[in-house]
Coordinates of C-alpha atoms in Angstrom, one line a residue:
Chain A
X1 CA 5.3 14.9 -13.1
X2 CA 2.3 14.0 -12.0
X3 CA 2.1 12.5 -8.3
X4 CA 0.5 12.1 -5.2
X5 CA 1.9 14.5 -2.9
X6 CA 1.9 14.2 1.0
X7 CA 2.9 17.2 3.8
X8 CA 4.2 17.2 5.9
X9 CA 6.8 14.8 5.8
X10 CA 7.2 14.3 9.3
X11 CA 4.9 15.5 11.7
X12 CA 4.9 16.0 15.5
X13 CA 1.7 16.3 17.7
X14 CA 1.3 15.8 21.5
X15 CA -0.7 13.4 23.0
X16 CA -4.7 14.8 22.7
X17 CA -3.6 17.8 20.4
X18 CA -5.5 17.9 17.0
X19 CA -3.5 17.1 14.1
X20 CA -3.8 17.3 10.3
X21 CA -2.5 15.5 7.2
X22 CA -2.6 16.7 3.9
X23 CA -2.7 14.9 0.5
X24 CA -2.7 16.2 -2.9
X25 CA -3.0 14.6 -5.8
X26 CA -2.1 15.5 -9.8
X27 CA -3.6 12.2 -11.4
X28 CA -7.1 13.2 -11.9
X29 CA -8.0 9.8 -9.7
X30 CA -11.7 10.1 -8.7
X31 CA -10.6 7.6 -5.3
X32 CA -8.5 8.5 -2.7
X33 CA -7.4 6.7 0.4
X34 CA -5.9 7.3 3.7
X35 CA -3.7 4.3 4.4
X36 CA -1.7 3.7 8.4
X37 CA 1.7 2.0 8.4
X38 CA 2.9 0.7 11.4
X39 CA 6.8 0.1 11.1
X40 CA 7.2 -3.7 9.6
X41 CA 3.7 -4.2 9.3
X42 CA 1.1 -3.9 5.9
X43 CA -0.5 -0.6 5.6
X44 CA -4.1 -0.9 6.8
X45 CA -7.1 1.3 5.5
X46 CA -8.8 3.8 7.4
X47 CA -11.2 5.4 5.0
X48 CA -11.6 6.1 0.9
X49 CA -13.4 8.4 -1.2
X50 CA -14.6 7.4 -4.5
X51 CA -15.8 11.2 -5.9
X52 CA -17.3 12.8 -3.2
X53 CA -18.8 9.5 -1.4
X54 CA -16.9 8.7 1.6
X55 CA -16.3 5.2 3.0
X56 CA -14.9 4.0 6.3
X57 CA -13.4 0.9 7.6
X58 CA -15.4 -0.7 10.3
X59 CA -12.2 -0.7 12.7
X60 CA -10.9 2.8 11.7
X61 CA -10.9 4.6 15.4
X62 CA -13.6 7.3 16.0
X63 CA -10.9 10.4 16.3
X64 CA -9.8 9.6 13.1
X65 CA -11.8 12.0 10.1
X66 CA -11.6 13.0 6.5
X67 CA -12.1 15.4 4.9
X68 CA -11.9 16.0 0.4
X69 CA -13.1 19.2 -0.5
X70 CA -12.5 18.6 -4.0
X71 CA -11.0 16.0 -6.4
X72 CA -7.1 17.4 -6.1
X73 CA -6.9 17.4 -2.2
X74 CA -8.0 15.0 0.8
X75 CA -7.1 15.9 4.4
X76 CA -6.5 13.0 7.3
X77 CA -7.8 14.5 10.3
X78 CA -6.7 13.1 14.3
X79 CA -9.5 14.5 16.4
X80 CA -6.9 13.0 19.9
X81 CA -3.6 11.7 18.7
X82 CA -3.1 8.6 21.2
X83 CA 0.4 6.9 21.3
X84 CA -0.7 4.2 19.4
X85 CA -1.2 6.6 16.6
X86 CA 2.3 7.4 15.9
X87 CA 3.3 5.9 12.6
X88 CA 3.3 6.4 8.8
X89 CA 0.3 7.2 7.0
X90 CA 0.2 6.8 3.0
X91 CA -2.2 8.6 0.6
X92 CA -2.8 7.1 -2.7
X93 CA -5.2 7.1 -5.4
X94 CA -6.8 5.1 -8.0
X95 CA -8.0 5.5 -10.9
X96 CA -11.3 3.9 -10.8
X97 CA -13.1 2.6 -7.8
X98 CA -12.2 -0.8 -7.9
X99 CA -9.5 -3.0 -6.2
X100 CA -8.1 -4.7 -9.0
X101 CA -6.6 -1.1 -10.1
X102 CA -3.1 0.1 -9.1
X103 CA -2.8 2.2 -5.9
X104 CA -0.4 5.3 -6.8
X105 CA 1.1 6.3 -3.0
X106 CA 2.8 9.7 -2.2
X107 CA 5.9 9.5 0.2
X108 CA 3.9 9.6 3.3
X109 CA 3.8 11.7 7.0
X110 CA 5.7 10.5 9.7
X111 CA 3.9 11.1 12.8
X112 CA 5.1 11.0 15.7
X113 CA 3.0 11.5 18.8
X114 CA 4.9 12.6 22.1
Chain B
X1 CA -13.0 -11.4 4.2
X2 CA -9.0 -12.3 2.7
X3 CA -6.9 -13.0 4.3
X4 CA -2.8 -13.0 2.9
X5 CA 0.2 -14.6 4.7
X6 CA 3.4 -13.5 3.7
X7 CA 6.9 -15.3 3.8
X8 CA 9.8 -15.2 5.1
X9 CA 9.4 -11.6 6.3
X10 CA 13.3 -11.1 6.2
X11 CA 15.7 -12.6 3.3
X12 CA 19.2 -11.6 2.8
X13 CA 21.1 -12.8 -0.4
X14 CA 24.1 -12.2 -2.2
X15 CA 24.0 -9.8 -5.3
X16 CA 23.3 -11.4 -8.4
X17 CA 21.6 -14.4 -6.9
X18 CA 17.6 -14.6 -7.1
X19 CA 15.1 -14.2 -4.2
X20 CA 11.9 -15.8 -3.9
X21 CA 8.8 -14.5 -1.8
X22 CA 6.0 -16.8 -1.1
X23 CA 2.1 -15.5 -0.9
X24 CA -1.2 -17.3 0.3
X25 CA -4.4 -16.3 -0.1
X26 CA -7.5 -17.1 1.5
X27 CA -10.5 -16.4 -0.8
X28 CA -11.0 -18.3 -3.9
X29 CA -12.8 -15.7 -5.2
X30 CA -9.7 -13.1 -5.4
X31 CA -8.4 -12.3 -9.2
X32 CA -6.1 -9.4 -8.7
X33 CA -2.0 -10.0 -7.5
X34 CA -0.6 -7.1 -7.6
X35 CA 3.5 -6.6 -6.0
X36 CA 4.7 -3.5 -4.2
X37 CA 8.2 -2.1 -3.5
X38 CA 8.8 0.1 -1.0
X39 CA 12.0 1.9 -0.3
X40 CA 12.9 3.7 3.0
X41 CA 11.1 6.6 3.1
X42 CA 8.9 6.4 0.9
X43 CA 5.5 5.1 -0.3
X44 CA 5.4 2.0 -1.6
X45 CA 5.1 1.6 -5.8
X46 CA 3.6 -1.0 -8.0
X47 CA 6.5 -3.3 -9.6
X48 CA 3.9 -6.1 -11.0
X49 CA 0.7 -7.4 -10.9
X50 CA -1.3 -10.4 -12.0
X51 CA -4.7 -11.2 -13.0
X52 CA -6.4 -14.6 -12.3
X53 CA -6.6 -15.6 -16.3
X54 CA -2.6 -16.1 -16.7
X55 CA -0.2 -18.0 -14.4
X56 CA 2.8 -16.2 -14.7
X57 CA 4.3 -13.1 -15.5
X58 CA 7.6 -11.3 -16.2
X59 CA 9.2 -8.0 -16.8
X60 CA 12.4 -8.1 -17.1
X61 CA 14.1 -9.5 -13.9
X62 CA 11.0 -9.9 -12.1
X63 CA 8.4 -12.5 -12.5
X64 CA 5.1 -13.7 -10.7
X65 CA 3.7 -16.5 -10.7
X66 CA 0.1 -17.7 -9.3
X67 CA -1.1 -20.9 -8.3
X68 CA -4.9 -20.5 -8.1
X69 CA -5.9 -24.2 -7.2
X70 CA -3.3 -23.7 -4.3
X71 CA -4.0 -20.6 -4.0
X72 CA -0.6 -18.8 -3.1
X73 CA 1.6 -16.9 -5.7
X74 CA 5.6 -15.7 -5.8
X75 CA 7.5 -12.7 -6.7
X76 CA 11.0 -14.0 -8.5
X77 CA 14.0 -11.8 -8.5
X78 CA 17.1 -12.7 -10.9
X79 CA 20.0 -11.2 -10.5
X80 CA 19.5 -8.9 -8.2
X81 CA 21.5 -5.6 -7.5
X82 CA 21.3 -3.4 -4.5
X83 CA 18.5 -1.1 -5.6
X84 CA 16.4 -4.4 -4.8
X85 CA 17.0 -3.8 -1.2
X86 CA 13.4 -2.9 0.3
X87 CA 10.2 -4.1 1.7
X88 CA 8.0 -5.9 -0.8
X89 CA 4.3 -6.4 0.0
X90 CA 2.2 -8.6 -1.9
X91 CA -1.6 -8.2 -2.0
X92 CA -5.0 -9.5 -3.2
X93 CA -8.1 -8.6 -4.2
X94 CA -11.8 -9.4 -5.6
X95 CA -13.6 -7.4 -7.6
X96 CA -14.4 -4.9 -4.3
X97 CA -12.6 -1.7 -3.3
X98 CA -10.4 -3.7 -0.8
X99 CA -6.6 -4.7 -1.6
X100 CA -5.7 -7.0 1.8
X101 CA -1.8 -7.0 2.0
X102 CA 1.0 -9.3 3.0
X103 CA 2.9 -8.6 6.2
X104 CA 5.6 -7.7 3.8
X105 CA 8.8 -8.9 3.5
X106 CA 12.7 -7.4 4.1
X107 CA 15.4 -8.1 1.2
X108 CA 18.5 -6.8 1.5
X109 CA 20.9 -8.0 -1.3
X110 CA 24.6 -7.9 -0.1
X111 CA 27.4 -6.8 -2.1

């Protein structure tokens, strides 16, 4: 089936050590996104890619990176993993590069920082 | 930019009854409802959406409905069974890349 596919599952980094998150996706979707889910709180978007052309969030922390090298994979990249970065972080994808499409998610990667 | 509040952030109810979460929106401009599920463990998945030009919406046992002079729309669950137990987010959106979600709310149905 086609899907947006996230590894690892769970992850664990120590504080400062560089960390990355993979995405993959089998949809085609020319945008990706790197979504951060703090438990019982809304996921909150770091960057996305519509194509090739990247866009950040104006609050997404500095140690935080992306990386798509082409339109299948995009790669979450934590330059110093902080406590406060342990949590879930999503991938998805759209379609089109709008916001009134549906977001397909993978599963997610657990991160845990220690 | 919008802003969506999200209530009650924890609902318990008995199987078969119906549960009823409450959105508000803040930007009149926003056209684009869309409903996510999301079970333990995994990312969350698109159960319904709804676009400003209708003011309700079913699919089976779930409905939306939007108020747009109010601005706040609801997710309606009949009947539920215990596969309805997760976190449901709502979210809105204009015609820009952004979705802004809910806080998200907790159902658990009890047998």
């Amino acid at each position: 089936d086609a899907m947006v596919i996230q590894n690892p599952r769970y992850q664990v980094t120590q504080f400062g050590k560089p960390v990355t998150l993979s995405c993959s996706q089998t949809l085609n979707h020319n945008v990706m996104y790197w979504y951060q889910q703090k438990s019982s709180q809304a996921p909150k978007l770091l960057f996305h890619y519509y194509d090739k052309d990247f866009n950040n969030e104006a609050d997404t922390p500095d140690n935080f990176q992306s990386r798509r090298p082409n339109t299948s994979f995009c790669f979450l990249d934590i330059r110093s993993p902080g406590l406060g970065d342990a949590a879930m972080y999503l991938c998805a994808t759209s379609r089109v590069n709008s916001a009134n499409e549906k977001l397909f998610f993978g599963s997610g990667t657990q991160l845990s920082v220690l | 930019g919008e802003n969506v509040e999200q209530h009650p952030s924890t609902l318990s109810v008995q199987e078969g009854d119906s549960a009823v979460i409450k959105c508000t929106y803040s930007d009149s401009a926003s056209n684009y409802f869309p409903w996510y599920k999301q079970e333990l463990g995994k990312g969350p998945q698109l159960i319904i959406d709804i676009r400003s030009n209708v003011g309700e919406k079913k699919d089976q046992r779930i409905a939306v409905t939007l108020n747009k002079t109010a601005k706040h729309f609801s997710l309606h669950i009949t009947e539920t069974q215990p596969e309805d137990s997760a976190v449901y987010f709502c979210a809105a959106s204009s015609n820009d890349y952004k979705l802004s979600f809910g806080a998200g709310t907790t159902v658990t149905v009890r047998a």
